[in-house]
PDB file of C-alpha atoms in Angstrom:
ATOM      1  CA  MET A   1       6.872  16.757   7.443  1.00 95.00           C
ATOM      2  CA  LEU A   2       6.648  16.326   3.703  1.00 97.00           C
ATOM      3  CA  LYS A   3       9.383  17.819   1.530  1.00 97.00           C
ATOM      4  CA  LEU A   4       8.926  18.150  -2.200  1.00 97.00           C
ATOM      5  CA  SER A   5      10.132  20.262  -5.070  1.00 98.00           C
ATOM      6  CA  GLN A   6       8.198  23.166  -6.521  1.00 98.00           C
ATOM      7  CA  SER A   7       7.697  21.275  -9.777  1.00 98.00           C
ATOM      8  CA  ASP A   8       6.325  18.177  -8.019  1.00 98.00           C
ATOM      9  CA  TYR A   9       4.064  20.361  -5.875  1.00 98.00           C
ATOM     10  CA  LEU A  10       2.710  22.135  -8.944  1.00 98.00           C
ATOM     11  CA  SER A  11       2.365  18.841 -10.806  1.00 98.00           C
ATOM     12  CA  LEU A  12       0.064  17.242  -8.274  1.00 98.00           C
ATOM     13  CA  ARG A  13      -2.050  20.400  -8.020  1.00 98.00           C
ATOM     14  CA  GLN A  14      -2.263  20.671 -11.792  1.00 98.00           C
ATOM     15  CA  HIS A  15      -3.341  17.023 -11.965  1.00 98.00           C
ATOM     16  CA  GLY A  16      -6.391  17.923  -9.877  1.00 98.00           C
ATOM     17  CA  GLU A  17      -7.258  20.731 -12.271  1.00 98.00           C
ATOM     18  CA  GLU A  18      -6.901  18.460 -15.299  1.00 98.00           C
ATOM     19  CA  THR A  19      -9.246  15.806 -13.957  1.00 98.00           C
ATOM     20  CA  TYR A  20     -11.803  18.261 -12.511  1.00 97.00           C
ATOM     21  CA  PRO A  21     -14.673  17.664 -11.759  1.00 97.00           C
ATOM     22  CA  HIS A  22     -13.309  14.214 -11.028  1.00 97.00           C
ATOM     23  CA  GLU A  23     -10.802  13.295  -8.350  1.00 97.00           C
ATOM     24  CA  CYS A  24      -7.211  12.743  -9.392  1.00 98.00           C
ATOM     25  CA  CYS A  25      -4.797  10.454  -7.590  1.00 98.00           C
ATOM     26  CA  GLY A  26      -1.159   9.518  -7.584  1.00 98.00           C
ATOM     27  CA  VAL A  27       1.821   8.223  -5.672  1.00 98.00           C
ATOM     28  CA  LEU A  28       4.728  10.036  -4.016  1.00 98.00           C
ATOM     29  CA  LEU A  29       8.047   8.235  -4.316  1.00 97.00           C
ATOM     30  CA  GLY A  30      11.053   9.191  -2.256  1.00 97.00           C
ATOM     31  CA  ARG A  31      12.676   8.307   1.006  1.00 95.00           C
ATOM     32  CA  PHE A  32      11.893   8.307   4.691  1.00 93.00           C
ATOM     33  CA  ASP A  33      14.260  10.576   6.589  1.00 89.00           C
ATOM     34  CA  ASP A  34      14.963  10.861  10.298  1.00 69.00           C
ATOM     35  CA  ASN A  35      12.074  10.591  12.693  1.00 67.00           C
ATOM     36  CA  ASP A  36      10.956  13.652  14.581  1.00 59.00           C
ATOM     37  CA  GLY A  37       9.223  12.161  17.608  1.00 62.00           C
ATOM     38  CA  ASP A  38       6.189  10.270  16.367  1.00 63.00           C
ATOM     39  CA  ALA A  39       6.118  12.078  13.033  1.00 70.00           C
ATOM     40  CA  THR A  40       8.106  11.017   9.993  1.00 83.00           C
ATOM     41  CA  THR A  41       9.928  13.249   7.552  1.00 92.00           C
ATOM     42  CA  LYS A  42       9.547  12.226   3.939  1.00 96.00           C
ATOM     43  CA  SER A  43      11.450  13.616   0.982  1.00 97.00           C
ATOM     44  CA  VAL A  44       9.668  13.216  -2.321  1.00 98.00           C
ATOM     45  CA  MET A  45      11.894  12.503  -5.291  1.00 97.00           C
ATOM     46  CA  ARG A  46       9.167  11.818  -7.832  1.00 96.00           C
ATOM     47  CA  VAL A  47       5.423  12.221  -8.283  1.00 98.00           C
ATOM     48  CA  ALA A  48       3.715   9.474 -10.271  1.00 98.00           C
ATOM     49  CA  ARG A  49       0.266  10.155 -11.671  1.00 98.00           C
ATOM     50  CA  CYS A  50      -2.156   7.252 -11.511  1.00 98.00           C
ATOM     51  CA  GLY A  51      -5.531   6.571 -13.035  1.00 96.00           C
ATOM     52  CA  ASN A  52      -8.660   6.701 -10.884  1.00 96.00           C
ATOM     53  CA  THR A  53     -10.339   3.307 -11.214  1.00 94.00           C
ATOM     54  CA  ARG A  54     -13.540   4.505  -9.491  1.00 93.00           C
ATOM     55  CA  VAL A  55     -15.349   5.135 -12.741  1.00 91.00           C
ATOM     56  CA  ASP A  56     -18.656   4.602 -10.928  1.00 90.00           C
ATOM     57  CA  SER A  57     -18.188   7.734  -8.784  1.00 91.00           C
ATOM     58  CA  PRO A  58     -15.043   9.591  -9.850  1.00 95.00           C
ATOM     59  CA  GLN A  59     -16.351  12.963  -8.639  1.00 92.00           C
ATOM     60  CA  ASN A  60     -16.052  11.920  -4.983  1.00 92.00           C
ATOM     61  CA  ARG A  61     -14.076   8.666  -4.866  1.00 95.00           C
ATOM     62  CA  TYR A  62     -10.666   7.472  -5.942  1.00 95.00           C
ATOM     63  CA  HIS A  63      -8.899   4.158  -6.039  1.00 96.00           C
ATOM     64  CA  ILE A  64      -5.485   3.246  -7.407  1.00 97.00           C
ATOM     65  CA  ASP A  65      -5.057  -0.099  -9.147  1.00 96.00           C
ATOM     66  CA  PRO A  66      -2.732  -2.222  -6.962  1.00 95.00           C
ATOM     67  CA  ARG A  67      -0.897  -3.277 -10.120  1.00 95.00           C
ATOM     68  CA  GLU A  68       0.155   0.343 -10.575  1.00 96.00           C
ATOM     69  CA  LEU A  69       1.487   0.330  -7.016  1.00 95.00           C
ATOM     70  CA  ILE A  70       3.423  -2.884  -7.641  1.00 94.00           C
ATOM     71  CA  ARG A  71       4.909  -1.411 -10.801  1.00 95.00           C
ATOM     72  CA  LEU A  72       5.867   1.808  -9.010  1.00 95.00           C
ATOM     73  CA  GLN A  73       7.356  -0.105  -6.072  1.00 92.00           C
ATOM     74  CA  ARG A  74       9.412  -2.149  -8.520  1.00 91.00           C
ATOM     75  CA  GLU A  75      10.603   0.957 -10.389  1.00 94.00           C
ATOM     76  CA  GLY A  76      11.270   2.733  -7.113  1.00 93.00           C
ATOM     77  CA  ARG A  77      13.494  -0.047  -5.800  1.00 89.00           C
ATOM     78  CA  GLU A  78      15.659   0.285  -8.893  1.00 91.00           C
ATOM     79  CA  HIS A  79      16.192   3.967  -8.038  1.00 92.00           C
ATOM     80  CA  GLY A  80      16.440   3.655  -4.266  1.00 92.00           C
ATOM     81  CA  GLU A  81      12.950   5.099  -3.791  1.00 95.00           C
ATOM     82  CA  ASP A  82      10.085   4.022  -1.572  1.00 94.00           C
ATOM     83  CA  ILE A  83       6.417   4.825  -1.672  1.00 96.00           C
ATOM     84  CA  VAL A  84       6.221   7.607   0.922  1.00 97.00           C
ATOM     85  CA  GLY A  85       2.747   8.932   0.235  1.00 98.00           C
ATOM     86  CA  PHE A  86      -0.221   9.475  -2.004  1.00 98.00           C
ATOM     87  CA  TYR A  87      -2.214  12.403  -3.265  1.00 98.00           C
ATOM     88  CA  HIS A  88      -5.723  13.049  -4.465  1.00 98.00           C
ATOM     89  CA  SER A  89      -8.026  15.971  -5.075  1.00 98.00           C
ATOM     90  CA  HIS A  90     -11.317  17.093  -3.591  1.00 97.00           C
ATOM     91  CA  PRO A  91     -13.328  18.781  -6.349  1.00 97.00           C
ATOM     92  CA  ASP A  92     -15.336  21.654  -4.848  1.00 96.00           C
ATOM     93  CA  HIS A  93     -14.641  20.415  -1.358  1.00 96.00           C
ATOM     94  CA  PRO A  94     -12.152  21.442   1.357  1.00 96.00           C
ATOM     95  CA  ALA A  95      -8.639  20.018   1.486  1.00 97.00           C
ATOM     96  CA  GLN A  96      -9.454  18.119   4.661  1.00 97.00           C
ATOM     97  CA  TRP A  97      -9.612  14.384   5.070  1.00 97.00           C
ATOM     98  CA  SER A  98     -13.063  12.856   4.991  1.00 96.00           C
ATOM     99  CA  PRO A  99     -14.363   9.860   6.969  1.00 95.00           C
ATOM    100  CA  THR A 100     -13.896   7.823   3.783  1.00 95.00           C
ATOM    101  CA  ASP A 101     -10.277   8.991   3.491  1.00 97.00           C
ATOM    102  CA  LEU A 102      -9.555   7.823   7.025  1.00 97.00           C
ATOM    103  CA  ALA A 103     -11.400   4.536   6.688  1.00 95.00           C
ATOM    104  CA  GLU A 104      -9.527   3.717   3.474  1.00 96.00           C
ATOM    105  CA  ALA A 105      -6.074   4.815   4.708  1.00 97.00           C
ATOM    106  CA  HIS A 106      -3.792   1.892   5.582  1.00 96.00           C
ATOM    107  CA  TRP A 107      -0.237   3.024   4.839  1.00 96.00           C
ATOM    108  CA  PHE A 108       1.002   4.040   8.286  1.00 95.00           C
ATOM    109  CA  GLY A 109       3.774   6.601   8.330  1.00 94.00           C
ATOM    110  CA  CYS A 110       2.936   7.722   4.794  1.00 96.00           C
ATOM    111  CA  SER A 111       1.569  11.086   3.686  1.00 98.00           C
ATOM    112  CA  TYR A 112      -1.878  11.607   2.270  1.00 98.00           C
ATOM    113  CA  VAL A 113      -1.898  14.882   0.327  1.00 98.00           C
ATOM    114  CA  ILE A 114      -5.234  16.477  -0.522  1.00 98.00           C
ATOM    115  CA  THR A 115      -5.791  19.435  -2.854  1.00 98.00           C
ATOM    116  CA  SER A 116      -9.097  21.229  -3.002  1.00 98.00           C
ATOM    117  CA  VAL A 117     -10.076  22.201  -6.527  1.00 98.00           C
ATOM    118  CA  ASP A 118     -12.647  24.984  -6.625  1.00 97.00           C
ATOM    119  CA  ARG A 119     -14.459  25.418  -9.942  1.00 97.00           C
ATOM    120  CA  GLY A 120     -11.520  23.867 -11.720  1.00 97.00           C
ATOM    121  CA  ALA A 121      -8.722  25.802 -10.024  1.00 98.00           C
ATOM    122  CA  ALA A 122      -6.428  24.212  -7.444  1.00 98.00           C
ATOM    123  CA  ALA A 123      -6.873  26.024  -4.139  1.00 98.00           C
ATOM    124  CA  THR A 124      -5.496  24.634  -0.869  1.00 98.00           C
ATOM    125  CA  THR A 125      -3.107  21.698  -0.574  1.00 98.00           C
ATOM    126  CA  ASN A 126      -2.725  19.969   2.782  1.00 98.00           C
ATOM    127  CA  SER A 127      -0.821  16.879   3.840  1.00 98.00           C
ATOM    128  CA  PHE A 128      -1.769  14.391   6.538  1.00 98.00           C
ATOM    129  CA  GLU A 129       0.334  11.600   7.962  1.00 97.00           C
ATOM    130  CA  LEU A 130      -1.371   8.345   8.891  1.00 96.00           C
ATOM    131  CA  THR A 131      -0.350   7.628  12.473  1.00 95.00           C
ATOM    132  CA  GLY A 132      -1.242   5.020  15.052  1.00 93.00           C
ATOM    133  CA  GLY A 133      -0.371   1.454  15.851  1.00 86.00           C
ATOM    134  CA  ASP A 134      -3.142  -0.296  13.992  1.00 89.00           C
ATOM    135  CA  GLU A 135      -6.518   0.081  12.309  1.00 91.00           C
ATOM    136  CA  ALA A 136      -8.310   0.604  15.623  1.00 90.00           C
ATOM    137  CA  ASP A 137      -6.441   3.749  16.661  1.00 92.00           C
ATOM    138  CA  LYS A 138      -5.308   5.259  13.381  1.00 96.00           C
ATOM    139  CA  LYS A 139      -5.399   9.001  12.818  1.00 96.00           C
ATOM    140  CA  LEU A 140      -4.656  11.373   9.960  1.00 97.00           C
ATOM    141  CA  LEU A 141      -2.618  14.218  11.441  1.00 97.00           C
ATOM    142  CA  GLN A 142      -1.861  17.351   9.469  1.00 97.00           C
ATOM    143  CA  GLU A 143       1.818  17.793   8.717  1.00 97.00           C
ATOM    144  CA  LYS A 144       3.894  20.639   7.342  1.00 97.00           C
ATOM    145  CA  ILE A 145       4.604  20.722   3.598  1.00 98.00           C
ATOM    146  CA  GLU A 146       8.023  22.145   2.726  1.00 97.00           C
ATOM    147  CA  VAL A 147       8.270  23.167  -0.919  1.00 98.00           C
ATOM    148  CA  SER A 148      11.726  24.016  -2.228  1.00 94.00           C
TER     149      SER A 148
ATOM    150  CA  MET B   1      13.742 -53.001  13.455  1.00 49.00           C
ATOM    151  CA  GLY B   2      12.205 -53.311  10.018  1.00 54.00           C
ATOM    152  CA  LEU B   3       9.539 -50.769  10.887  1.00 53.00           C
ATOM    153  CA  GLY B   4      12.203 -48.387  12.226  1.00 61.00           C
ATOM    154  CA  LEU B   5      14.151 -48.567   9.018  1.00 59.00           C
ATOM    155  CA  THR B   6      10.991 -47.976   7.008  1.00 70.00           C
ATOM    156  CA  ALA B   7      10.178 -44.873   9.079  1.00 67.00           C
ATOM    157  CA  ALA B   8      13.728 -43.599   8.703  1.00 68.00           C
ATOM    158  CA  PHE B   9      13.569 -44.203   4.968  1.00 65.00           C
ATOM    159  CA  ARG B  10      10.260 -42.338   4.725  1.00 64.00           C
ATOM    160  CA  ALA B  11      11.673 -39.433   6.745  1.00 57.00           C
ATOM    161  CA  CYS B  12      14.669 -39.322   4.463  1.00 60.00           C
ATOM    162  CA  ILE B  13      12.515 -39.301   1.337  1.00 58.00           C
ATOM    163  CA  PHE B  14      10.242 -36.645   2.889  1.00 51.00           C
ATOM    164  CA  GLY B  15      13.211 -34.423   3.701  1.00 54.00           C
ATOM    165  CA  LEU B  16      14.707 -34.931   0.261  1.00 55.00           C
ATOM    166  CA  TYR B  17      11.383 -34.095  -1.392  1.00 55.00           C
ATOM    167  CA  HIS B  18      11.057 -30.861   0.547  1.00 52.00           C
ATOM    168  CA  SER B  19      14.644 -29.835  -0.020  1.00 53.00           C
ATOM    169  CA  ILE B  20      14.142 -30.292  -3.751  1.00 58.00           C
ATOM    170  CA  PHE B  21      10.548 -29.255  -4.328  1.00 66.00           C
ATOM    171  CA  ILE B  22       9.764 -26.512  -1.787  1.00 78.00           C
ATOM    172  CA  TYR B  23      10.088 -23.171  -3.467  1.00 85.00           C
ATOM    173  CA  MET B  24      11.373 -20.004  -1.852  1.00 89.00           C
ATOM    174  CA  PRO B  25       9.156 -17.203  -3.137  1.00 93.00           C
ATOM    175  CA  GLN B  26      10.149 -13.668  -2.343  1.00 95.00           C
ATOM    176  CA  ILE B  27       7.536 -11.614  -0.510  1.00 97.00           C
ATOM    177  CA  GLN B  28       7.657  -7.870  -1.060  1.00 95.00           C
ATOM    178  CA  ILE B  29       6.847  -5.926   2.094  1.00 96.00           C
ATOM    179  CA  PRO B  30       5.263  -2.458   1.689  1.00 95.00           C
ATOM    180  CA  SER B  31       6.913   0.415   3.525  1.00 92.00           C
ATOM    181  CA  PRO B  32       4.333   0.718   6.372  1.00 92.00           C
ATOM    182  CA  LEU B  33       4.811  -2.927   7.374  1.00 95.00           C
ATOM    183  CA  ARG B  34       8.599  -3.032   7.347  1.00 94.00           C
ATOM    184  CA  GLN B  35       8.802  -2.002  10.980  1.00 92.00           C
ATOM    185  CA  TYR B  36       7.314  -5.442  11.678  1.00 95.00           C
ATOM    186  CA  SER B  37       9.595  -7.363   9.305  1.00 96.00           C
ATOM    187  CA  GLY B  38      12.940  -6.346  10.732  1.00 95.00           C
ATOM    188  CA  LYS B  39      13.019  -3.391   8.306  1.00 93.00           C
ATOM    189  CA  GLN B  40      13.362  -5.810   5.399  1.00 94.00           C
ATOM    190  CA  ALA B  41      11.792  -4.748   2.094  1.00 92.00           C
ATOM    191  CA  SER B  42      11.558  -8.376   0.987  1.00 94.00           C
ATOM    192  CA  VAL B  43      11.587 -11.719   2.747  1.00 96.00           C
ATOM    193  CA  ASP B  44      12.311 -15.129   1.225  1.00 95.00           C
ATOM    194  CA  VAL B  45      10.204 -17.855   2.818  1.00 94.00           C
ATOM    195  CA  PRO B  46       9.549 -21.467   1.870  1.00 92.00           C
ATOM    196  CA  GLY B  47       6.146 -22.323   0.462  1.00 93.00           C
ATOM    197  CA  ASN B  48       4.513 -24.109  -2.415  1.00 94.00           C
ATOM    198  CA  THR B  49       1.318 -22.090  -2.133  1.00 96.00           C
ATOM    199  CA  VAL B  50       0.555 -18.479  -1.308  1.00 96.00           C
ATOM    200  CA  GLY B  51      -0.978 -19.567   1.991  1.00 95.00           C
ATOM    201  CA  GLU B  52       2.130 -21.519   2.984  1.00 96.00           C
ATOM    202  CA  ALA B  53       4.376 -18.596   2.118  1.00 96.00           C
ATOM    203  CA  LEU B  54       2.265 -16.110   4.087  1.00 97.00           C
ATOM    204  CA  SER B  55       2.163 -18.495   7.056  1.00 96.00           C
ATOM    205  CA  GLY B  56       5.927 -18.736   6.885  1.00 96.00           C
ATOM    206  CA  LEU B  57       6.169 -14.959   6.821  1.00 97.00           C
ATOM    207  CA  VAL B  58       4.049 -14.402   9.945  1.00 97.00           C
ATOM    208  CA  SER B  59       5.802 -17.271  11.720  1.00 96.00           C
ATOM    209  CA  ARG B  60       9.109 -15.561  11.138  1.00 96.00           C
ATOM    210  CA  HIS B  61       7.716 -12.081  11.905  1.00 97.00           C
ATOM    211  CA  PRO B  62       4.769 -12.566  14.290  1.00 97.00           C
ATOM    212  CA  ASP B  63       4.119  -8.824  14.675  1.00 95.00           C
ATOM    213  CA  LEU B  64       2.959  -8.764  11.057  1.00 96.00           C
ATOM    214  CA  LYS B  65       0.061 -11.070  11.760  1.00 95.00           C
ATOM    215  CA  ARG B  66      -2.436  -8.596  13.220  1.00 93.00           C
ATOM    216  CA  HIS B  67      -1.773  -6.207  10.352  1.00 94.00           C
ATOM    217  CA  LEU B  68      -2.496  -8.837   7.719  1.00 96.00           C
ATOM    218  CA  TYR B  69      -5.147 -10.999   9.353  1.00 95.00           C
ATOM    219  CA  THR B  70      -8.344 -10.421  11.318  1.00 93.00           C
ATOM    220  CA  ASP B  71      -8.804 -11.976  14.745  1.00 92.00           C
ATOM    221  CA  ASP B  72     -10.564 -14.938  13.145  1.00 93.00           C
ATOM    222  CA  GLY B  73      -7.657 -15.585  10.824  1.00 92.00           C
ATOM    223  CA  LYS B  74      -8.982 -14.116   7.585  1.00 93.00           C
ATOM    224  CA  LEU B  75      -6.833 -11.902   5.421  1.00 94.00           C
ATOM    225  CA  ARG B  76      -7.932  -8.301   5.949  1.00 96.00           C
ATOM    226  CA  ALA B  77     -10.138  -6.968   3.168  1.00 94.00           C
ATOM    227  CA  PHE B  78      -7.804  -4.084   2.329  1.00 96.00           C
ATOM    228  CA  VAL B  79      -4.737  -6.307   2.019  1.00 97.00           C
ATOM    229  CA  ASN B  80      -4.158  -7.173  -1.614  1.00 96.00           C
ATOM    230  CA  VAL B  81      -1.877 -10.095  -2.349  1.00 97.00           C
ATOM    231  CA  TYR B  82      -0.455 -10.411  -5.828  1.00 97.00           C
ATOM    232  CA  VAL B  83       1.521 -13.266  -7.323  1.00 97.00           C
ATOM    233  CA  ASN B  84       3.744 -11.495  -9.801  1.00 94.00           C
ATOM    234  CA  ASP B  85       1.121  -9.243 -11.443  1.00 91.00           C
ATOM    235  CA  GLU B  86      -1.949 -11.359 -10.696  1.00 95.00           C
ATOM    236  CA  ASP B  87      -4.397 -10.776  -7.847  1.00 95.00           C
ATOM    237  CA  MET B  88      -4.550 -14.058  -5.911  1.00 96.00           C
ATOM    238  CA  ARG B  89      -8.312 -13.549  -5.462  1.00 94.00           C
ATOM    239  CA  TYR B  90      -8.654 -14.240  -9.186  1.00 94.00           C
ATOM    240  CA  LEU B  91      -6.374 -17.264  -9.000  1.00 96.00           C
ATOM    241  CA  GLN B  92      -6.927 -19.934  -6.347  1.00 92.00           C
ATOM    242  CA  LYS B  93      -6.627 -17.472  -3.439  1.00 94.00           C
ATOM    243  CA  GLU B  94      -4.352 -18.811  -0.696  1.00 93.00           C
ATOM    244  CA  ALA B  95      -4.249 -22.216  -2.394  1.00 95.00           C
ATOM    245  CA  THR B  96      -2.600 -20.633  -5.432  1.00 96.00           C
ATOM    246  CA  ALA B  97       0.369 -22.798  -6.373  1.00 95.00           C
ATOM    247  CA  LEU B  98       3.749 -21.125  -6.659  1.00 95.00           C
ATOM    248  CA  LYS B  99       6.579 -21.874  -8.994  1.00 90.00           C
ATOM    249  CA  ASP B 100      10.248 -21.117  -8.888  1.00 87.00           C
ATOM    250  CA  GLY B 101      11.022 -17.415  -9.105  1.00 90.00           C
ATOM    251  CA  ASP B 102       7.533 -16.180  -8.171  1.00 94.00           C
ATOM    252  CA  THR B 103       7.247 -12.900  -6.314  1.00 95.00           C
ATOM    253  CA  ILE B 104       4.430 -12.222  -3.869  1.00 97.00           C
ATOM    254  CA  SER B 105       3.521  -8.578  -3.284  1.00 96.00           C
ATOM    255  CA  ILE B 106       1.539  -7.411  -0.268  1.00 97.00           C
ATOM    256  CA  VAL B 107      -0.207  -4.193  -1.243  1.00 96.00           C
ATOM    257  CA  PRO B 108      -2.564  -2.394   1.148  1.00 97.00           C
ATOM    258  CA  SER B 109      -5.255  -0.683  -0.880  1.00 96.00           C
ATOM    259  CA  ILE B 110      -5.177   3.012  -1.769  1.00 95.00           C
ATOM    260  CA  ALA B 111      -8.584   4.607  -1.922  1.00 95.00           C
ATOM    261  CA  GLY B 112     -10.723   7.358  -0.463  1.00 95.00           C
ATOM    262  CA  GLY B 113     -12.800  10.272  -1.552  1.00 91.00           C
ATOM    263  CA  CYS B 114     -13.969  13.657  -0.565  1.00 87.00           C
ATOM    264  CA  CYS B 115     -17.379  13.036   0.817  1.00 76.00           C
ATOM    265  CA  LEU B 116     -20.643  11.242   0.924  1.00 59.00           C
ATOM    266  CA  GLY B 117     -23.542  12.919  -0.815  1.00 49.00           C
ATOM    267  CA  SER B 118     -24.589  14.628   2.402  1.00 42.00           C
ATOM    268  CA  ASP B 119     -21.006  15.766   3.138  1.00 46.00           C
ATOM    269  CA  ARG B 120     -21.109  18.145   0.177  1.00 45.00           C
ATOM    270  CA  SER B 121     -22.799  20.696   2.410  1.00 38.00           C
ATOM    271  CA  ARG B 122     -19.482  21.043   4.301  1.00 39.00           C
ATOM    272  CA  LYS B 123     -17.946  22.960   1.411  1.00 37.00           C
ATOM    273  CA  GLY B 124     -16.267  26.149   2.559  1.00 29.00           C
TER     274      GLY B 124
END
């Protein structure tokens, strides 16, 4: 399960509208809570917008500069936060993970949030947790989003 | 006797050299890999190069190895390794020399995208 505030939820959806027709992307900082079986509960304390470095195909690809991740990890440690997930948008495409999303997902236990943006307006937002023991058997499983 | 003393002297000098000149870089472990590093967010390991430090890390935490390296011992393509804020691929890769106080960050890549060209027909 992914828990986040109303303002953070709206912020990541709005980011997708602002970058339309390109994909937006960002990082979710917070903490890992108790485990519920195989799934992990994550509480988001902050949403950090990132730039999409895929300038060659920003309408259907995203990539976050690792230096941004290092900076956010460093800042997070100072505030007792971890990287617990990521978000991006799918312009004019469903809020479901794609084969590319799965192939490029490597942060096990983290959330991958996807917002569909239809003609510039944020539509559906779904979250998927990357599960599995390694690259060979990884899966993106839909998880509940709790907005409060 | 003389040879034994020489060997002992060399061993002493070797040990002294390493105790003085081997650095202890700190390796930052990303959250998904901490289950394999004893839940530690950072690990201090000895090493004068990035390769030595990473070898020290997987020696201490063997379960990390398959997540960082392929079966033939190459660093996985999606595993970024930074020395402070520099990508080691643009330095001397695993031969990159370390200095006192360096921090190594292991950062799995973050990327993806909605579809291939032909996937666009799935819209709905």
